[in-house]
Amino acid sequence: KGRDAWKPVEERPRKISAALRAYAAMTTSAAFGAVRDVTQIEHK
């Protein structure tokens, strides 16, 4: 923890797919059960 926590030696580029971005936009926090909530992406 703190200063002794593991950290990667160097930052690596990560490719995040469109599908993963869409899934992330629809999910709620783990504190709320990490369920899909499509109301977060519906247009008003």
Short mmCIF file of N, CA and C in Angstrom, two decimals:
data_model
loop_
_atom_site.label_atom_id
_atom_site.label_comp_id
_atom_site.label_asym_id
_atom_site.label_seq_id
_atom_site.Cartn_x
_atom_site.Cartn_y
_atom_site.Cartn_z
N LYS A 1 0.84 -1.18 0.00
CA LYS A 1 0.00 0.00 0.00
C LYS A 1 0.88 1.24 0.00
N GLY A 2 0.30 2.31 -0.45
CA GLY A 2 1.03 3.57 -0.44
C GLY A 2 2.26 3.53 -1.34
N ARG A 3 3.39 3.99 -0.82
CA ARG A 3 4.62 4.03 -1.63
C ARG A 3 5.11 2.65 -2.02
N ASP A 4 4.80 1.64 -1.21
CA ASP A 4 5.28 0.29 -1.47
C ASP A 4 4.39 -0.51 -2.42
N ALA A 5 3.33 0.10 -2.90
CA ALA A 5 2.41 -0.59 -3.82
C ALA A 5 3.12 -0.86 -5.14
N TRP A 6 2.75 -1.96 -5.78
CA TRP A 6 3.34 -2.32 -7.07
C TRP A 6 2.89 -1.35 -8.14
N LYS A 7 3.83 -0.92 -8.94
CA LYS A 7 3.53 -0.06 -10.08
C LYS A 7 4.29 -0.60 -11.28
N PRO A 8 3.70 -0.55 -12.47
CA PRO A 8 4.41 -1.02 -13.65
C PRO A 8 5.65 -0.15 -13.90
N VAL A 9 6.67 -0.74 -14.49
CA VAL A 9 7.91 -0.03 -14.76
C VAL A 9 7.67 1.09 -15.76
N GLU A 10 6.91 0.80 -16.79
CA GLU A 10 6.62 1.82 -17.80
C GLU A 10 5.16 1.71 -18.23
N GLU A 11 4.62 2.81 -18.68
CA GLU A 11 3.24 2.81 -19.14
C GLU A 11 3.16 2.11 -20.49
N ARG A 12 2.16 1.26 -20.67
CA ARG A 12 2.03 0.57 -21.94
C ARG A 12 0.75 1.04 -22.64
N PRO A 13 0.82 1.17 -23.93
CA PRO A 13 -0.39 1.59 -24.66
C PRO A 13 -1.42 0.46 -24.64
N ARG A 14 -2.66 0.82 -24.44
CA ARG A 14 -3.73 -0.18 -24.40
C ARG A 14 -4.81 0.19 -25.38
N LYS A 15 -5.18 -0.77 -26.19
CA LYS A 15 -6.24 -0.55 -27.16
C LYS A 15 -7.54 -1.04 -26.54
N ILE A 16 -8.51 -0.15 -26.44
CA ILE A 16 -9.80 -0.49 -25.85
C ILE A 16 -10.82 -0.54 -26.98
N SER A 17 -11.43 -1.70 -27.15
CA SER A 17 -12.37 -1.89 -28.25
C SER A 17 -13.64 -1.07 -28.05
N ALA A 18 -14.33 -0.83 -29.15
CA ALA A 18 -15.59 -0.10 -29.10
C ALA A 18 -16.61 -0.87 -28.27
N ALA A 19 -16.58 -2.19 -28.35
CA ALA A 19 -17.51 -3.02 -27.58
C ALA A 19 -17.27 -2.84 -26.08
N LEU A 20 -16.02 -2.79 -25.67
CA LEU A 20 -15.72 -2.61 -24.26
C LEU A 20 -16.13 -1.21 -23.80
N ARG A 21 -15.92 -0.21 -24.63
CA ARG A 21 -16.35 1.15 -24.29
C ARG A 21 -17.87 1.21 -24.12
N ALA A 22 -18.60 0.54 -25.02
CA ALA A 22 -20.06 0.52 -24.94
C ALA A 22 -20.52 -0.19 -23.67
N TYR A 23 -19.89 -1.31 -23.35
CA TYR A 23 -20.25 -2.04 -22.13
C TYR A 23 -19.98 -1.17 -20.90
N ALA A 24 -18.84 -0.50 -20.88
CA ALA A 24 -18.49 0.35 -19.74
C ALA A 24 -19.48 1.49 -19.58
N ALA A 25 -20.00 2.00 -20.68
CA ALA A 25 -20.97 3.10 -20.61
C ALA A 25 -22.30 2.64 -20.03
N MET A 26 -22.59 1.35 -20.11
CA MET A 26 -23.88 0.84 -19.66
C MET A 26 -23.85 0.21 -18.27
N THR A 27 -22.68 0.06 -17.67
CA THR A 27 -22.62 -0.62 -16.38
C THR A 27 -22.58 0.38 -15.24
N THR A 28 -23.08 -0.05 -14.10
CA THR A 28 -23.04 0.78 -12.91
C THR A 28 -21.85 0.38 -12.05
N SER A 29 -21.61 1.12 -11.03
CA SER A 29 -20.51 0.86 -10.11
C SER A 29 -20.68 -0.50 -9.42
N ALA A 30 -19.57 -1.09 -9.03
CA ALA A 30 -19.63 -2.35 -8.30
C ALA A 30 -20.38 -2.17 -6.98
N ALA A 31 -20.37 -0.97 -6.44
CA ALA A 31 -21.09 -0.68 -5.21
C ALA A 31 -22.60 -0.86 -5.39
N PHE A 32 -23.06 -0.76 -6.65
CA PHE A 32 -24.47 -0.93 -6.95
C PHE A 32 -24.75 -2.26 -7.63
N GLY A 33 -23.79 -3.17 -7.60
CA GLY A 33 -23.97 -4.50 -8.17
C GLY A 33 -23.46 -4.65 -9.58
N ALA A 34 -22.90 -3.60 -10.15
CA ALA A 34 -22.32 -3.61 -11.50
C ALA A 34 -23.27 -4.20 -12.53
N VAL A 35 -24.50 -3.76 -12.50
CA VAL A 35 -25.50 -4.24 -13.46
C VAL A 35 -25.55 -3.32 -14.67
N ARG A 36 -26.09 -3.82 -15.76
CA ARG A 36 -26.25 -2.99 -16.95
C ARG A 36 -27.40 -2.03 -16.73
N ASP A 37 -27.18 -0.77 -17.05
CA ASP A 37 -28.20 0.26 -16.89
C ASP A 37 -28.26 1.06 -18.19
N VAL A 38 -29.14 0.64 -19.09
CA VAL A 38 -29.21 1.28 -20.41
C VAL A 38 -29.74 2.70 -20.34
N THR A 39 -30.33 3.10 -19.23
CA THR A 39 -30.81 4.48 -19.13
C THR A 39 -29.65 5.47 -19.15
N GLN A 40 -28.45 5.01 -18.87
CA GLN A 40 -27.28 5.89 -18.89
C GLN A 40 -26.90 6.31 -20.30
N ILE A 41 -27.34 5.55 -21.31
CA ILE A 41 -26.96 5.89 -22.68
C ILE A 41 -28.14 6.28 -23.55
N GLU A 42 -29.35 6.22 -23.00
CA GLU A 42 -30.52 6.61 -23.79
C GLU A 42 -30.52 8.12 -24.00
N HIS A 43 -30.95 8.54 -25.17
CA HIS A 43 -31.03 9.97 -25.47
C HIS A 43 -32.29 10.54 -24.86
N LYS A 44 -32.19 11.75 -24.36
CA LYS A 44 -33.35 12.39 -23.74
C LYS A 44 -33.95 13.40 -24.66
#
